[in-house]
Amino acid sequence: MITVILVVIVIAGVAVFSVQNATPVAISFLVWRFDASLAVIVLLSFLTGMIVGMAVLSWTRIRRTVKKKSKPEAEPPLGN
C-alpha cells in the first residue's frame, strides 16, 4: 500500500512540474537548434541518464561475473 501512495505522489509531482514548466525553450546542440517544452527536455535528460547509468551498472556486473568465473577454484583442504 505504501508503494502505491509513493507512486501516486511521484506522478502528481511530475504532473505539477509539467504544467508549471510548459513554456518552450530553445535547445542548441552543435548545428541543431529546436524549441521544446522545458518539461520534455528535463524528462529526456533524466531518461538518458537512467539508461546510461543502467548500462554502466550492467557492464560492471558482467565484468565482475566474468572475472569471478575465470578465477581458478581453490583446492579443498586435504584433512577431510
Tab-separated table of N, CA, C and O in Angstrom:
chain	number	residue	atom	x	y	z
A	1	MET	N	0.814	-1.193	0.000
A	1	MET	CA	0.000	0.000	0.000
A	1	MET	C	0.864	1.267	0.000
A	1	MET	O	0.519	2.231	-0.661
A	2	ILE	N	1.980	1.220	0.727
A	2	ILE	CA	2.855	2.390	0.779
A	2	ILE	C	3.490	2.661	-0.592
A	2	ILE	O	3.711	3.808	-0.964
A	3	THR	N	3.725	1.597	-1.362
A	3	THR	CA	4.281	1.753	-2.705
A	3	THR	C	3.302	2.502	-3.604
A	3	THR	O	3.708	3.385	-4.366
A	4	VAL	N	2.040	2.157	-3.509
A	4	VAL	CA	1.019	2.826	-4.323
A	4	VAL	C	0.959	4.310	-3.970
A	4	VAL	O	0.874	5.177	-4.853
A	5	ILE	N	1.025	4.625	-2.692
A	5	ILE	CA	0.981	6.017	-2.263
A	5	ILE	C	2.199	6.777	-2.798
A	5	ILE	O	2.066	7.899	-3.301
A	6	LEU	N	3.379	6.168	-2.724
A	6	LEU	CA	4.584	6.816	-3.245
A	6	LEU	C	4.507	7.034	-4.750
A	6	LEU	O	4.901	8.091	-5.258
A	7	VAL	N	3.985	6.051	-5.481
A	7	VAL	CA	3.848	6.181	-6.936
A	7	VAL	C	2.883	7.312	-7.272
A	7	VAL	O	3.137	8.127	-8.165
A	8	VAL	N	1.776	7.404	-6.548
A	8	VAL	CA	0.799	8.473	-6.787
A	8	VAL	C	1.424	9.840	-6.497
A	8	VAL	O	1.222	10.801	-7.254
A	9	ILE	N	2.207	9.939	-5.429
A	9	ILE	CA	2.866	11.209	-5.097
A	9	ILE	C	3.857	11.612	-6.187
A	9	ILE	O	3.904	12.773	-6.607
A	10	VAL	N	4.641	10.648	-6.683
A	10	VAL	CA	5.612	10.939	-7.741
A	10	VAL	C	4.890	11.367	-9.023
A	10	VAL	O	5.288	12.336	-9.674
A	11	ILE	N	3.832	10.663	-9.379
A	11	ILE	CA	3.074	11.013	-10.587
A	11	ILE	C	2.465	12.410	-10.449
A	11	ILE	O	2.480	13.207	-11.399
A	12	ALA	N	1.943	12.724	-9.280
A	12	ALA	CA	1.379	14.055	-9.054
A	12	ALA	C	2.467	15.123	-9.165
A	12	ALA	O	2.244	16.184	-9.757
A	13	GLY	N	3.635	14.841	-8.616
A	13	GLY	CA	4.748	15.789	-8.719
A	13	GLY	C	5.176	16.023	-10.146
A	13	GLY	O	5.436	17.159	-10.557
A	14	VAL	N	5.241	14.956	-10.924
A	14	VAL	CA	5.609	15.085	-12.337
A	14	VAL	C	4.543	15.876	-13.097
A	14	VAL	O	4.868	16.718	-13.938
A	15	ALA	N	3.281	15.629	-12.793
A	15	ALA	CA	2.205	16.357	-13.468
A	15	ALA	C	2.271	17.847	-13.143
A	15	ALA	O	2.153	18.691	-14.040
A	16	VAL	N	2.478	18.187	-11.880
A	16	VAL	CA	2.585	19.605	-11.495
A	16	VAL	C	3.797	20.243	-12.165
A	16	VAL	O	3.722	21.360	-12.685
A	17	PHE	N	4.936	19.543	-12.175
A	17	PHE	CA	6.137	20.065	-12.823
A	17	PHE	C	5.884	20.313	-14.302
A	17	PHE	O	6.294	21.337	-14.851
A	18	SER	N	5.229	19.377	-14.970
A	18	SER	CA	4.967	19.511	-16.407
A	18	SER	C	4.068	20.699	-16.705
A	18	SER	O	4.291	21.426	-17.673
A	19	VAL	N	3.050	20.906	-15.893
A	19	VAL	CA	2.126	22.017	-16.120
A	19	VAL	C	2.824	23.349	-15.873
A	19	VAL	O	2.658	24.309	-16.635
A	20	GLN	N	3.651	23.424	-14.829
A	20	GLN	CA	4.296	24.689	-14.486
A	20	GLN	C	5.473	25.015	-15.403
A	20	GLN	O	5.888	26.167	-15.469
A	21	ASN	N	6.018	24.029	-16.113
A	21	ASN	CA	7.178	24.259	-16.973
A	21	ASN	C	6.874	23.924	-18.431
A	21	ASN	O	7.678	23.308	-19.122
A	22	ALA	N	5.719	24.349	-18.886
A	22	ALA	CA	5.294	24.037	-20.245
A	22	ALA	C	5.802	25.040	-21.279
A	22	ALA	O	5.599	24.851	-22.474
A	23	THR	N	6.469	26.088	-20.852
A	23	THR	CA	6.941	27.090	-21.810
A	23	THR	C	8.057	26.510	-22.680
A	23	THR	O	8.916	25.770	-22.205
A	24	PRO	N	8.047	26.838	-23.952
A	24	PRO	CA	9.092	26.319	-24.835
A	24	PRO	C	10.436	27.000	-24.584
A	24	PRO	O	10.490	28.185	-24.273
A	25	VAL	N	11.491	26.227	-24.696
A	25	VAL	CA	12.851	26.753	-24.569
A	25	VAL	C	13.624	26.369	-25.822
A	25	VAL	O	13.342	25.363	-26.465
A	26	ALA	N	14.605	27.188	-26.172
A	26	ALA	CA	15.431	26.918	-27.352
A	26	ALA	C	16.585	26.005	-26.939
A	26	ALA	O	17.293	26.280	-25.982
A	27	ILE	N	16.756	24.930	-27.680
A	27	ILE	CA	17.820	23.973	-27.433
A	27	ILE	C	18.787	24.022	-28.616
A	27	ILE	O	18.372	23.908	-29.769
A	28	SER	N	20.068	24.203	-28.318
A	28	SER	CA	21.103	24.213	-29.361
A	28	SER	C	22.119	23.133	-29.043
A	28	SER	O	22.602	23.031	-27.914
A	29	PHE	N	22.433	22.322	-30.046
A	29	PHE	CA	23.445	21.283	-29.905
A	29	PHE	C	24.167	21.157	-31.238
A	29	PHE	O	23.574	20.766	-32.246
A	30	LEU	N	25.448	21.499	-31.226
A	30	LEU	CA	26.270	21.515	-32.438
A	30	LEU	C	25.575	22.354	-33.502
A	30	LEU	O	25.468	23.563	-33.354
A	31	VAL	N	25.086	21.741	-34.568
A	31	VAL	CA	24.439	22.511	-35.632
A	31	VAL	C	22.918	22.457	-35.535
A	31	VAL	O	22.223	23.110	-36.301
A	32	TRP	N	22.377	21.684	-34.592
A	32	TRP	CA	20.928	21.580	-34.447
A	32	TRP	C	20.412	22.664	-33.524
A	32	TRP	O	21.052	23.054	-32.568
A	33	ARG	N	19.220	23.111	-33.807
A	33	ARG	CA	18.542	24.074	-32.940
A	33	ARG	C	17.044	23.816	-33.050
A	33	ARG	O	16.492	23.748	-34.147
A	34	PHE	N	16.405	23.631	-31.902
A	34	PHE	CA	14.962	23.409	-31.907
A	34	PHE	C	14.359	23.924	-30.610
A	34	PHE	O	15.048	24.164	-29.635
A	35	ASP	N	13.050	24.121	-30.629
A	35	ASP	CA	12.303	24.554	-29.451
A	35	ASP	C	11.517	23.366	-28.908
A	35	ASP	O	10.925	22.596	-29.666
A	36	ALA	N	11.540	23.225	-27.594
A	36	ALA	CA	10.796	22.151	-26.945
A	36	ALA	C	10.375	22.612	-25.560
A	36	ALA	O	10.938	23.554	-25.002
A	37	SER	N	9.413	21.937	-25.002
A	37	SER	CA	8.947	22.238	-23.659
A	37	SER	C	10.052	21.899	-22.649
A	37	SER	O	10.748	20.895	-22.786
A	38	LEU	N	10.205	22.746	-21.644
A	38	LEU	CA	11.217	22.507	-20.622
A	38	LEU	C	10.983	21.177	-19.916
A	38	LEU	O	11.928	20.445	-19.628
A	39	ALA	N	9.734	20.836	-19.662
A	39	ALA	CA	9.417	19.569	-19.003
A	39	ALA	C	9.863	18.378	-19.852
A	39	ALA	O	10.393	17.396	-19.323
A	40	VAL	N	9.681	18.468	-21.165
A	40	VAL	CA	10.101	17.382	-22.051
A	40	VAL	C	11.625	17.249	-22.050
A	40	VAL	O	12.156	16.131	-21.997
A	41	ILE	N	12.321	18.358	-22.075
A	41	ILE	CA	13.788	18.342	-22.064
A	41	ILE	C	14.307	17.728	-20.771
A	41	ILE	O	15.208	16.886	-20.778
A	42	VAL	N	13.724	18.122	-19.642
A	42	VAL	CA	14.153	17.554	-18.358
A	42	VAL	C	13.855	16.060	-18.317
A	42	VAL	O	14.686	15.267	-17.864
A	43	LEU	N	12.683	15.648	-18.791
A	43	LEU	CA	12.333	14.225	-18.812
A	43	LEU	C	13.285	13.429	-19.696
A	43	LEU	O	13.768	12.363	-19.304
A	44	LEU	N	13.592	13.941	-20.886
A	44	LEU	CA	14.511	13.236	-21.778
A	44	LEU	C	15.921	13.162	-21.190
A	44	LEU	O	16.597	12.139	-21.311
A	45	SER	N	16.342	14.223	-20.524
A	45	SER	CA	17.656	14.214	-19.873
A	45	SER	C	17.689	13.172	-18.753
A	45	SER	O	18.666	12.436	-18.600
A	46	PHE	N	16.630	13.105	-17.973
A	46	PHE	CA	16.537	12.122	-16.893
A	46	PHE	C	16.569	10.700	-17.444
A	46	PHE	O	17.306	9.842	-16.947
A	47	LEU	N	15.777	10.447	-18.482
A	47	LEU	CA	15.738	9.107	-19.070
A	47	LEU	C	17.088	8.718	-19.668
A	47	LEU	O	17.527	7.573	-19.527
A	48	THR	N	17.765	9.674	-20.313
A	48	THR	CA	19.095	9.399	-20.868
A	48	THR	C	20.070	9.035	-19.749
A	48	THR	O	20.841	8.079	-19.869
A	49	GLY	N	20.022	9.775	-18.650
A	49	GLY	CA	20.874	9.469	-17.511
A	49	GLY	C	20.577	8.101	-16.923
A	49	GLY	O	21.493	7.356	-16.544
A	50	MET	N	19.316	7.739	-16.840
A	50	MET	CA	18.936	6.416	-16.323
A	50	MET	C	19.467	5.313	-17.234
A	50	MET	O	19.990	4.301	-16.756
A	51	ILE	N	19.339	5.489	-18.532
A	51	ILE	CA	19.798	4.468	-19.479
A	51	ILE	C	21.314	4.315	-19.405
A	51	ILE	O	21.838	3.192	-19.359
A	52	VAL	N	22.029	5.431	-19.365
A	52	VAL	CA	23.491	5.369	-19.266
A	52	VAL	C	23.900	4.727	-17.943
A	52	VAL	O	24.799	3.882	-17.891
A	53	GLY	N	23.232	5.091	-16.859
A	53	GLY	CA	23.532	4.503	-15.556
A	53	GLY	C	23.295	3.002	-15.525
A	53	GLY	O	24.112	2.247	-14.985
A	54	MET	N	22.188	2.556	-16.105
A	54	MET	CA	21.910	1.118	-16.149
A	54	MET	C	22.926	0.395	-17.023
A	54	MET	O	23.329	-0.726	-16.711
A	55	ALA	N	23.348	1.016	-18.113
A	55	ALA	CA	24.337	0.384	-18.988
A	55	ALA	C	25.677	0.226	-18.268
A	55	ALA	O	26.305	-0.838	-18.340
A	56	VAL	N	26.105	1.254	-17.552
A	56	VAL	CA	27.368	1.169	-16.809
A	56	VAL	C	27.268	0.120	-15.711
A	56	VAL	O	28.188	-0.686	-15.516
A	57	LEU	N	26.154	0.092	-14.992
A	57	LEU	CA	25.966	-0.898	-13.934
A	57	LEU	C	25.961	-2.312	-14.500
A	57	LEU	O	26.595	-3.217	-13.935
A	58	SER	N	25.281	-2.515	-15.608
A	58	SER	CA	25.251	-3.842	-16.239
A	58	SER	C	26.640	-4.257	-16.696
A	58	SER	O	27.048	-5.405	-16.501
A	59	TRP	N	27.370	-3.330	-17.299
A	59	TRP	CA	28.720	-3.636	-17.762
A	59	TRP	C	29.609	-4.027	-16.585
A	59	TRP	O	30.386	-4.984	-16.676
A	60	THR	N	29.484	-3.300	-15.483
A	60	THR	CA	30.286	-3.603	-14.297
A	60	THR	C	29.932	-4.973	-13.736
A	60	THR	O	30.824	-5.755	-13.380
A	61	ARG	N	28.658	-5.300	-13.661
A	61	ARG	CA	28.241	-6.603	-13.144
A	61	ARG	C	28.701	-7.737	-14.052
A	61	ARG	O	29.143	-8.775	-13.575
A	62	ILE	N	28.600	-7.545	-15.359
A	62	ILE	CA	29.039	-8.583	-16.297
A	62	ILE	C	30.538	-8.790	-16.165
A	62	ILE	O	31.013	-9.930	-16.132
A	63	ARG	N	31.290	-7.707	-16.074
A	63	ARG	CA	32.740	-7.809	-15.936
A	63	ARG	C	33.118	-8.533	-14.648
A	63	ARG	O	34.011	-9.393	-14.644
A	64	ARG	N	32.436	-8.220	-13.565
A	64	ARG	CA	32.702	-8.878	-12.287
A	64	ARG	C	32.369	-10.368	-12.356
A	64	ARG	O	33.102	-11.197	-11.829
A	65	THR	N	31.264	-10.724	-13.014
A	65	THR	CA	30.868	-12.122	-13.143
A	65	THR	C	31.873	-12.898	-13.980
A	65	THR	O	32.259	-14.017	-13.630
A	66	VAL	N	32.330	-12.308	-15.088
A	66	VAL	CA	33.311	-12.977	-15.946
A	66	VAL	C	34.624	-13.164	-15.202
A	66	VAL	O	35.241	-14.226	-15.260
A	67	LYS	N	35.038	-12.143	-14.469
A	67	LYS	CA	36.281	-12.232	-13.708
A	67	LYS	C	36.171	-13.304	-12.623
A	67	LYS	O	37.105	-14.064	-12.383
A	68	LYS	N	35.010	-13.404	-11.986
A	68	LYS	CA	34.794	-14.391	-10.923
A	68	LYS	C	34.805	-15.812	-11.491
A	68	LYS	O	35.351	-16.725	-10.886
A	69	LYS	N	34.217	-16.007	-12.669
A	69	LYS	CA	34.172	-17.336	-13.284
A	69	LYS	C	35.525	-17.756	-13.831
A	69	LYS	O	35.843	-18.933	-13.873
A	70	SER	N	36.346	-16.803	-14.250
A	70	SER	CA	37.640	-17.149	-14.833
A	70	SER	C	38.694	-17.412	-13.760
A	70	SER	O	39.745	-17.976	-14.057
A	71	LYS	N	38.424	-17.037	-12.507
A	71	LYS	CA	39.367	-17.273	-11.420
A	71	LYS	C	39.361	-18.769	-11.089
A	71	LYS	O	38.307	-19.372	-10.927
A	72	PRO	N	40.543	-19.414	-10.990
A	72	PRO	CA	40.573	-20.853	-10.685
A	72	PRO	C	40.039	-21.109	-9.274
A	72	PRO	O	40.258	-20.336	-8.350
A	73	GLU	N	39.363	-22.238	-9.157
A	73	GLU	CA	38.800	-22.625	-7.875
A	73	GLU	C	39.901	-23.046	-6.920
A	73	GLU	O	40.871	-23.702	-7.313
A	74	ALA	N	39.758	-22.687	-5.667
A	74	ALA	CA	40.737	-23.097	-4.654
A	74	ALA	C	40.534	-24.581	-4.344
A	74	ALA	O	39.411	-25.064	-4.292
A	75	GLU	N	41.643	-25.300	-4.145
A	75	GLU	CA	41.524	-26.715	-3.829
A	75	GLU	C	41.078	-26.881	-2.388
A	75	GLU	O	41.492	-26.160	-1.496
A	76	PRO	N	40.215	-27.886	-2.122
A	76	PRO	CA	39.753	-28.121	-0.755
A	76	PRO	C	40.896	-28.646	0.100
A	76	PRO	O	41.831	-29.281	-0.395
A	77	PRO	N	40.836	-28.417	1.421
A	77	PRO	CA	41.880	-28.932	2.308
A	77	PRO	C	41.932	-30.460	2.284
A	77	PRO	O	40.910	-31.123	2.124
A	78	LEU	N	43.111	-31.041	2.451
A	78	LEU	CA	43.294	-32.489	2.364
A	78	LEU	C	42.913	-33.206	3.650
A	78	LEU	O	42.797	-34.422	3.650
A	79	GLY	N	42.721	-32.562	4.755
A	79	GLY	CA	42.471	-33.196	6.045
A	79	GLY	C	41.093	-33.831	6.154
A	79	GLY	O	40.819	-34.555	7.093
A	80	ASN	N	40.195	-33.692	5.217
A	80	ASN	CA	38.842	-34.224	5.362
A	80	ASN	C	38.702	-35.564	4.774
A	80	ASN	O	38.759	-36.155	3.945
